[in-house]
Coordinates of C-alpha atoms and ligand atoms in Angstrom, one line a residue:
M1 CA 71.1 19.6 243.1
V2 CA 74.7 18.4 243.3
E3 CA 76.2 16.9 246.4
L4 CA 79.1 18.9 247.5
T5 CA 80.4 18.0 250.9
L6 CA 81.7 14.6 250.0
W7 CA 82.9 16.0 246.6
R8 CA 85.0 18.6 248.4
D9 CA 86.7 15.8 250.4
V10 CA 87.4 13.9 247.2
V11 CA 88.9 17.0 245.6
K12 CA 91.0 17.6 248.6
E13 CA 92.4 14.0 248.3
L14 CA 93.2 14.7 244.6
K15 CA 94.9 18.0 245.3
P16 CA 98.4 16.8 245.7
K17 CA 98.2 14.9 242.5
I18 CA 96.9 17.6 240.2
K19 CA 98.3 20.9 239.1
R20 CA 96.7 24.0 240.5
A21 CA 95.9 25.5 237.1
D22 CA 94.3 22.2 236.0
M23 CA 92.2 22.1 239.1
L24 CA 91.0 25.6 238.5
V25 CA 90.0 24.9 235.0
W26 CA 88.6 21.4 235.1
F27 CA 87.1 21.0 238.5
Q28 CA 85.3 24.4 238.5
G29 CA 81.6 23.8 238.9
T30 CA 81.8 20.0 239.2
G31 CA 79.9 18.0 241.7
I32 CA 78.4 14.6 242.6
Q33 CA 75.3 14.3 240.5
R34 CA 73.9 11.1 242.1
R35 CA 74.9 7.8 243.5
E36 CA 73.5 4.5 242.2
D37 CA 74.5 1.8 244.6
K38 CA 78.3 1.4 244.1
K39 CA 78.4 3.8 241.2
V40 CA 78.9 7.6 241.5
V41 CA 78.0 9.9 238.7
I42 CA 80.0 13.1 238.6
G43 CA 78.5 16.2 236.8
L44 CA 80.9 18.2 234.6
P45 CA 80.0 21.6 233.3
S46 CA 82.3 21.6 230.3
I47 CA 81.5 20.0 227.0
F48 CA 85.1 18.9 226.6
A49 CA 85.6 17.5 230.0
Q50 CA 84.3 14.0 229.7
D51 CA 87.2 12.5 227.7
W52 CA 89.7 14.4 229.8
F53 CA 88.3 13.1 233.1
N54 CA 88.0 9.6 231.8
K55 CA 91.6 9.6 230.6
R56 CA 93.3 11.5 233.4
Y57 CA 91.3 11.5 236.6
K58 CA 89.0 8.5 236.7
L59 CA 91.3 6.2 238.6
D60 CA 92.5 8.8 241.0
I61 CA 88.9 9.8 241.8
L62 CA 88.0 6.2 242.4
D63 CA 91.0 5.9 244.7
A64 CA 90.0 9.0 246.5
F65 CA 86.5 7.7 247.2
K66 CA 88.0 4.5 248.5
S67 CA 90.5 6.2 250.8
L68 CA 87.6 8.1 252.2
G69 CA 86.0 4.8 253.1
E70 CA 83.3 5.0 250.5
E71 CA 82.2 1.7 248.9
I72 CA 82.4 2.8 245.3
D73 CA 83.6 0.7 242.4
E74 CA 82.5 2.7 239.4
I75 CA 82.7 6.3 238.4
E76 CA 80.8 7.8 235.5
F77 CA 81.0 11.4 234.2
E78 CA 78.1 13.3 232.8
I79 CA 78.1 16.6 231.0
D80 CA 75.6 18.9 232.6
S81 CA 75.6 22.3 231.1
S82 CA 73.2 23.6 233.7
L83 CA 76.1 23.4 236.1
I84 CA 77.5 26.5 234.3
E85 CA 74.1 28.1 234.0
E86 CA 73.1 27.5 237.6
A87 CA 76.0 29.5 238.7
G88 CA 77.2 28.5 242.1
E89 CA 75.8 24.9 242.1
G90 CA 79.0 23.0 241.7
I91 CA 82.3 23.4 243.6
D92 CA 83.9 26.8 243.4
M93 CA 87.6 26.0 243.0
R94 CA 89.0 29.4 243.7
D95 CA 87.2 29.5 246.9
F96 CA 88.1 25.9 247.6
L97 CA 91.8 26.3 246.9
K98 CA 91.9 29.5 248.9
S99 CA 90.3 27.8 251.9
T100 CA 92.6 24.7 251.7
E101 CA 95.7 26.8 251.3
T102 CA 95.2 29.0 254.3
K103 CA 96.2 26.7 257.1
A104 CA 94.7 27.7 260.4
R105 CA 91.5 29.5 259.7
K106 CA 90.4 31.2 262.9
V107 CA 87.4 33.0 261.5
P108 CA 84.6 30.5 260.9
N109 CA 83.8 30.1 257.3
K110 CA 80.8 32.2 256.5
Q111 CA 79.1 29.4 254.7
E112 CA 79.1 27.4 258.0
V113 CA 77.7 30.1 260.2
K114 CA 74.8 28.6 262.0
F115 CA 71.5 30.4 261.9
T116 CA 70.2 28.9 265.2
S117 CA 66.5 29.0 266.0
H118 CA 66.9 28.9 269.8
V119 CA 63.7 26.9 270.0
P120 CA 64.4 24.0 272.3
G121 CA 64.2 20.7 270.6
E122 CA 64.3 22.1 267.2
Q123 CA 66.9 21.6 264.5
P124 CA 69.1 24.7 264.1
M125 CA 68.9 26.0 260.6
V126 CA 72.1 26.5 258.6
S127 CA 72.0 29.8 256.8
R128 CA 71.7 29.4 253.0
M129 CA 75.2 29.8 251.8
L130 CA 76.7 33.0 250.7
N131 CA 79.2 32.1 248.1
D132 CA 82.5 33.9 248.6
K133 CA 83.1 34.3 244.9
Y134 CA 80.3 36.9 244.7
R135 CA 81.7 40.2 246.0
L136 CA 80.8 43.8 245.4
D137 CA 84.4 44.5 244.7
N138 CA 84.7 41.9 241.9
F139 CA 81.5 43.1 240.3
V140 CA 82.6 45.1 237.2
I141 CA 80.7 48.3 237.2
G142 CA 79.4 49.5 233.8
S143 CA 77.2 52.5 233.1
D144 CA 74.2 50.2 233.1
S145 CA 74.9 48.8 236.6
R146 CA 76.4 51.8 238.4
L147 CA 73.2 52.7 240.2
A148 CA 72.5 49.1 241.2
H149 CA 76.0 48.7 242.5
A150 CA 75.9 52.0 244.4
A151 CA 72.6 51.0 246.0
C152 CA 74.0 47.7 247.1
S153 CA 77.2 49.3 248.5
A154 CA 75.1 51.8 250.5
V155 CA 73.0 49.0 251.9
A156 CA 76.1 47.0 252.8
K157 CA 77.4 50.0 254.8
K158 CA 74.2 50.8 256.5
P159 CA 72.0 47.7 256.5
G160 CA 68.4 48.5 257.6
S161 CA 68.7 52.2 257.1
A162 CA 70.0 53.2 253.7
Y163 CA 67.4 51.7 251.4
N164 CA 64.9 49.3 252.7
P165 CA 63.8 47.1 251.0
L166 CA 66.3 47.1 248.2
F167 CA 64.7 45.7 245.1
V168 CA 67.0 44.6 242.2
Y169 CA 65.4 43.5 238.9
G170 CA 66.6 42.4 235.4
D171 CA 66.8 39.5 233.0
V172 CA 68.6 36.3 233.8
G173 CA 72.3 36.1 233.9
L174 CA 72.9 39.8 234.4
G175 CA 74.3 39.8 237.8
K176 CA 71.4 40.0 240.3
T177 CA 72.5 37.0 242.4
H178 CA 76.1 38.3 242.2
L179 CA 75.0 41.7 243.6
L180 CA 72.7 40.2 246.3
Q181 CA 75.2 37.8 247.6
G182 CA 78.0 40.4 247.2
T183 CA 76.0 42.7 249.4
G184 CA 75.4 39.9 252.0
N185 CA 79.1 39.2 252.0
A186 CA 80.0 42.9 252.4
I187 CA 77.5 43.2 255.3
L188 CA 79.2 40.3 257.0
E189 CA 82.6 41.8 256.4
Y190 CA 81.6 45.1 258.1
N191 CA 79.5 43.3 260.8
P192 CA 80.7 39.8 261.3
H193 CA 78.1 39.2 264.0
M194 CA 75.1 39.9 261.9
M195 CA 73.0 37.1 260.7
V196 CA 72.6 37.4 257.0
V197 CA 70.3 34.9 255.4
Y198 CA 70.3 34.4 251.7
C199 CA 67.5 32.3 250.3
T200 CA 66.0 31.8 246.8
A201 CA 62.3 32.2 246.7
E202 CA 62.1 28.6 245.7
K203 CA 63.9 27.4 248.8
F204 CA 61.8 29.7 250.9
T205 CA 58.7 28.1 249.4
N206 CA 60.0 24.5 249.9
E207 CA 60.7 25.3 253.5
I208 CA 57.2 26.5 254.1
V209 CA 55.7 23.5 252.5
Q210 CA 57.8 21.3 254.7
A211 CA 57.0 23.3 257.8
I212 CA 53.3 23.0 257.1
Q213 CA 53.7 19.2 256.6
K214 CA 55.5 18.9 259.8
N215 CA 53.0 21.2 261.5
N216 CA 55.8 23.6 262.5
V217 CA 55.1 26.9 260.8
K218 CA 55.8 28.7 264.1
G219 CA 59.3 27.3 264.1
F220 CA 59.8 28.4 260.6
R221 CA 58.7 32.0 261.5
N222 CA 60.9 32.1 264.5
R223 CA 64.0 31.1 262.6
Y224 CA 63.5 33.8 259.9
R225 CA 62.8 36.5 262.5
R226 CA 66.4 36.2 263.8
A227 CA 67.9 37.5 260.5
D228 CA 69.5 40.9 260.5
C229 CA 69.4 40.9 256.8
L230 CA 67.1 38.7 254.7
I231 CA 67.9 38.3 251.0
I232 CA 65.3 36.7 248.8
D233 CA 66.5 35.9 245.3
D234 CA 64.1 35.5 242.3
V235 CA 61.0 36.5 244.1
Q236 CA 58.9 36.1 240.9
F237 CA 58.9 32.4 241.9
L238 CA 56.4 33.2 244.6
A239 CA 53.7 34.0 241.9
K240 CA 50.4 32.3 242.6
K241 CA 51.8 30.7 245.8
S242 CA 49.4 32.4 248.1
R243 CA 50.4 30.6 251.3
T244 CA 54.0 31.3 250.8
Q245 CA 53.3 34.9 250.0
E246 CA 51.3 35.2 253.1
E247 CA 54.2 33.9 255.2
F248 CA 56.6 36.1 253.4
F249 CA 54.4 39.1 254.0
H250 CA 54.5 38.5 257.7
T251 CA 58.2 37.8 257.8
F252 CA 58.8 41.0 255.7
N253 CA 56.7 43.1 258.0
E254 CA 58.3 41.9 261.2
L255 CA 61.8 42.3 259.9
Y256 CA 61.0 45.7 258.4
D257 CA 59.4 46.9 261.6
D258 CA 62.5 45.8 263.5
G259 CA 64.7 47.9 261.1
K260 CA 66.2 44.8 259.6
Q261 CA 67.5 44.9 256.0
I262 CA 65.5 43.2 253.2
I263 CA 67.0 42.7 249.8
I264 CA 64.9 41.2 246.9
S265 CA 65.6 40.3 243.3
S266 CA 63.2 39.6 240.5
D267 CA 63.1 39.4 236.8
K268 CA 60.6 42.3 236.6
P269 CA 59.9 45.5 238.4
P270 CA 57.4 45.1 241.3
K271 CA 54.4 46.6 239.3
E272 CA 54.8 44.0 236.5
L273 CA 55.0 41.0 238.8
A274 CA 52.0 38.9 237.8
G275 CA 50.5 36.7 240.5
I276 CA 52.0 38.5 243.4
E277 CA 49.6 40.1 245.9
E278 CA 49.1 43.8 245.8
R279 CA 50.1 44.3 249.4
L280 CA 53.5 42.6 248.8
V281 CA 54.0 44.6 245.6
S282 CA 53.4 47.8 247.5
R283 CA 55.9 46.8 250.1
F284 CA 58.5 46.1 247.5
E285 CA 58.0 49.6 246.2
M286 CA 58.7 51.2 249.6
G287 CA 62.4 51.3 249.3
M288 CA 64.8 51.6 246.4
I289 CA 64.2 49.9 243.1
V290 CA 67.2 49.4 240.7
D291 CA 67.7 47.5 237.5
V292 CA 70.5 45.6 235.9
N293 CA 71.0 45.5 232.1
F294 CA 73.3 43.9 229.6
P295 CA 76.4 46.0 229.7
D296 CA 78.1 47.9 226.9
Y297 CA 81.0 46.4 225.0
E298 CA 83.7 47.9 227.1
T299 CA 82.2 46.6 230.3
C300 CA 81.9 43.1 228.7
L301 CA 85.6 43.3 227.9
A302 CA 86.4 44.3 231.5
I303 CA 84.3 41.4 232.8
L304 CA 86.0 38.9 230.6
H305 CA 89.4 40.2 231.6
K306 CA 88.4 40.0 235.3
K307 CA 87.3 36.4 234.8
C308 CA 90.6 35.5 233.1
Q309 CA 92.4 37.0 236.0
E310 CA 90.4 35.1 238.5
M311 CA 91.0 31.9 236.6
E312 CA 94.7 32.8 236.4
M313 CA 94.6 32.5 232.6
L314 CA 96.1 34.6 229.9
I315 CA 93.9 34.7 226.9
P316 CA 94.7 36.6 223.7
T317 CA 93.0 39.9 223.6
E318 CA 91.4 39.3 220.2
V319 CA 89.7 36.2 221.5
I320 CA 88.3 38.2 224.4
D321 CA 87.2 40.9 221.9
F322 CA 85.6 38.3 219.7
I323 CA 83.6 36.9 222.6
A324 CA 82.5 40.3 223.7
C325 CA 81.4 41.2 220.1
N326 CA 79.3 38.1 219.8
V327 CA 77.5 37.5 223.0
H328 CA 74.6 39.8 223.6
N329 CA 72.2 38.1 226.0
S330 CA 73.7 37.5 229.3
I331 CA 76.9 37.7 231.3
R332 CA 76.5 34.1 232.3
E333 CA 76.7 33.3 228.6
L334 CA 79.7 35.5 228.2
E335 CA 81.4 33.6 231.0
G336 CA 80.2 30.3 229.8
V337 CA 81.9 30.7 226.4
L338 CA 85.1 31.9 228.0
V339 CA 85.3 28.9 230.3
Q340 CA 84.6 26.5 227.5
A341 CA 87.3 28.2 225.4
I342 CA 89.8 27.8 228.2
A343 CA 88.9 24.2 228.8
Q344 CA 89.3 23.3 225.1
A345 CA 92.6 25.0 224.9
Q346 CA 93.9 23.1 228.0
L347 CA 92.7 19.9 226.5
E348 CA 94.6 20.5 223.3
N349 CA 97.5 22.1 225.0
S350 CA 97.0 25.2 222.9
T351 CA 95.8 28.8 223.2
P352 CA 92.2 29.7 222.3
T353 CA 91.9 31.4 218.9
V354 CA 89.1 33.4 217.4
N355 CA 88.3 30.3 215.2
S356 CA 88.2 27.8 218.0
V357 CA 86.0 30.1 220.0
A358 CA 83.6 30.6 217.1
K359 CA 83.3 26.8 216.8
I360 CA 82.5 26.6 220.5
M361 CA 79.8 29.2 220.2
K362 CA 78.3 27.4 217.3
K363 CA 78.4 24.1 219.2
L364 CA 76.8 25.7 222.2
G365 CA 74.1 26.5 219.7
K366 CA 72.6 29.5 221.5
I367 CA 74.7 32.2 220.0
N368 CA 74.3 33.7 216.5
L369 CA 77.6 35.1 215.5
V370 CA 77.4 38.8 214.7
T371 CA 80.8 38.6 213.0
E372 CA 82.3 35.6 211.3
P373 CA 85.8 34.8 212.5
E374 CA 87.5 35.6 209.2
E375 CA 85.8 38.9 209.0
F376 CA 86.7 39.7 212.5
V377 CA 90.4 38.8 212.1
A378 CA 90.6 40.8 208.9
A379 CA 89.0 43.9 210.4
Q380 CA 91.4 43.6 213.3
T381 CA 94.5 43.3 211.2
T382 CA 93.7 46.3 209.1
K383 CA 92.9 48.3 212.2
R384 CA 96.1 47.2 213.7
A385 CA 98.4 47.8 210.8
T386 CA 97.3 51.4 210.5
S387 CA 96.9 52.1 214.1
C388 CA 100.2 50.7 215.2
T389 CA 102.2 52.8 212.8
D390 CA 100.0 55.8 213.5
V391 CA 100.4 55.5 217.2
I392 CA 104.2 55.3 216.9
N393 CA 104.4 58.2 214.5
I394 CA 102.2 60.4 216.6
V395 CA 104.0 59.6 219.8
A396 CA 107.3 60.2 218.0
G397 CA 106.1 63.6 216.8
Y398 CA 104.9 64.6 220.2
F399 CA 108.1 63.7 222.0
K400 CA 110.2 64.9 219.1
V401 CA 112.1 61.6 218.5
E402 CA 112.4 59.4 215.5
P403 CA 109.9 56.6 215.0
E404 CA 112.7 54.2 214.1
D405 CA 114.3 54.8 217.5
I406 CA 111.0 54.1 219.3
V407 CA 110.9 50.6 217.8
G408 CA 114.7 50.2 217.9
A409 CA 117.1 49.2 220.6
K410 CA 118.2 52.5 222.1
R411 CA 117.9 52.8 225.8
A412 CA 118.2 56.5 226.4
R413 CA 115.5 58.0 228.7
E414 CA 114.3 60.3 225.9
I415 CA 113.5 57.2 223.9
M416 CA 112.4 54.9 226.7
I417 CA 109.5 57.1 227.8
P418 CA 107.9 57.5 224.3
R419 CA 108.5 53.7 223.8
Q420 CA 106.6 52.9 227.0
V421 CA 103.9 55.3 226.1
C422 CA 103.4 53.6 222.8
M423 CA 103.3 50.2 224.3
Y424 CA 100.9 51.4 227.0
L425 CA 98.5 52.9 224.4
L426 CA 98.6 49.9 222.2
R427 CA 97.7 47.6 225.1
N428 CA 95.3 49.9 226.9
D429 CA 93.4 51.5 224.0
F430 CA 93.9 49.2 221.1
N431 CA 93.8 45.9 222.9
F432 CA 97.0 44.6 221.4
S433 CA 98.3 41.4 223.0
F434 CA 101.7 41.7 224.7
E435 CA 103.1 39.2 222.2
K436 CA 101.9 41.4 219.3
I437 CA 103.4 44.5 220.8
G438 CA 106.7 42.7 221.3
E439 CA 106.6 41.8 217.6
E440 CA 105.9 45.3 216.5
F441 CA 108.7 46.6 218.6
G442 CA 111.6 44.9 216.8
G443 CA 110.7 41.4 217.9
R444 CA 111.0 42.0 221.6
N445 CA 109.8 39.4 224.1
H446 CA 106.2 39.8 225.3
T447 CA 107.4 40.3 228.9
T448 CA 109.2 43.5 227.8
A449 CA 105.9 44.9 226.7
M450 CA 104.1 43.7 229.8
H451 CA 106.8 45.3 232.0
A452 CA 106.5 48.6 230.1
Y453 CA 102.8 48.5 230.4
K454 CA 102.8 47.8 234.2
K455 CA 105.4 50.5 234.7
M456 CA 103.3 53.0 232.9
V457 CA 100.2 52.1 234.9
K458 CA 102.1 52.6 238.0
S459 CA 103.7 55.9 237.0
L460 CA 100.4 57.3 235.7
K461 CA 99.2 57.2 239.3
T462 CA 101.8 59.6 240.5
D463 CA 103.4 61.4 237.6
H464 CA 101.2 64.2 236.5
K465 CA 103.4 65.4 233.7
L466 CA 103.2 61.9 232.2
V467 CA 99.4 61.9 232.5
Q468 CA 99.3 65.2 230.6
D469 CA 101.6 63.8 227.9
V470 CA 99.6 60.7 227.5
N471 CA 96.3 62.6 227.4
A472 CA 97.8 65.0 224.8
V473 CA 99.0 62.1 222.6
K474 CA 95.6 60.4 223.0
R475 CA 93.9 63.6 221.7
E476 CA 96.1 63.6 218.7
I477 CA 95.3 60.0 218.0
G478 CA 91.7 60.8 218.3
L479 CA 91.0 58.7 221.4
Ligands
ADP501 P1 71.3 36.6 237.6 O1 71.2 36.3 239.0 O2 70.9 38.0 237.2 O3 70.7 35.6 236.7 P2 74.1 36.1 238.1 O4 74.3 37.0 239.2 O5 74.0 34.7 238.4 O6 72.9 36.6 237.2 O7 75.3 36.4 237.1 C1 75.7 35.4 236.1 C2 77.2 35.4 236.1 O8 77.7 36.6 235.5 C3 77.8 35.2 237.4 O9 78.9 34.3 237.3 C4 78.3 36.6 237.8 O10 79.4 36.5 238.6 C5 78.6 37.1 236.5 N1 78.4 38.6 236.4 C6 77.3 39.2 236.2 N2 77.4 40.6 236.2 C7 78.8 40.8 236.5 C8 79.6 42.0 236.6 N3 79.1 43.2 236.4 N4 80.9 41.8 236.9 C9 81.4 40.6 237.0 N5 80.7 39.4 236.9 C10 79.4 39.5 236.6
MG502 MG1 70.2 34.7 239.9

């Protein structure tokens, strides 16, 4: 477990000295690993980060600790790849920057909402944090997760009455925690006064053990009873823990009988949960059961694009394609490779390439490449060479203009529209980078292509004739 409160203060001290983009890339997921007397060990999730931090940030970090009045005279960095894997453990920089940039925050931070027990003399319990970065609206919906997402949205709108309990299952790294926390966040958005408690089954177990030790099981029960929505993540962890299961059974019943929402996740469907009592299994089966699966290629691409957007990074499309082609186990892995690729590129002041990403995947060791980089690039260039000319020819034919004019410099409306249609299709359906489109269109700047693309996206929302034209062209291309 990393220590975050002090680390947030340190990062706040560093903020004026470090570029925003660097903060987003390098500090994401970091945290204080441990303290040994006057030494602090900082955990870094990226395999490239150690040198970078040693060279650039060490002294500043030391100063920051000192100016916060901490007696520290040594800083050490340690690579801890579990900080990426255990999503949400380290500092979330997007969230951090957002919260430090909005000045007066009137609404209390959800993570700080107190879940008070109201039992005199007892410690109020702080609700297990809901991380703002997990939202239902930044969960990319693919065909494999449509049902799970829809169920979560329904629960968020009508907690306690849509589906109760909601049970989400699937392998690791496929978005269960994201969906659960996203639902919790959405419930709070609709009903700011509700008490939403998110807790991993592991934490729930630890709390019971502590309550038993302190002879305060009653206090524990009272606290949980106040939740309007209880979210228990990774319930398989309760296997064979009969005392915890018993407590959970009672908590479940009480909340359920009061019409409070319960959301559970697990790595298996209820029936296959070994070591969980039958009476709990049958309760898990009372509501809605949905699963999450590894998404199809297009959804993987969309997720990667979304993550790039969130990190405010522009990554060449072929690099994104290459990652999506080669990662087949979990979305966490997909994201992990992307983050490492960005970190390395920053370090070397370059842009990630298919080759550099392939190296990273090999270094991470977990991923067997389906396509070698050379093969991948070769396949892409042949596809591109034919498709680009094809697209231009077909569009030119459809709009009855000359292909040379489309790539040329003429600015008449009859030419501009087909040109924009071409650029849009190349970007949208052939995943060309804007740079590449610029090149293909008489060496124009990539911003021209980007502008054309954005303009098309906007026009397609209102201009029905244009939509018809684009669809007709797509049919001719065979899309
Ligand atoms: P699980 O709890 O199933 O192990 P997580 O919810 O922790 O998986 O997901 C792993 C990572 O993948 C998280 O960073 C999450 O935001 C991301 N992720 C998973 N599914 C999606 C999706 N459909 N859209 C966007 N991000 C996703
Ligand atoms: Mg999880």
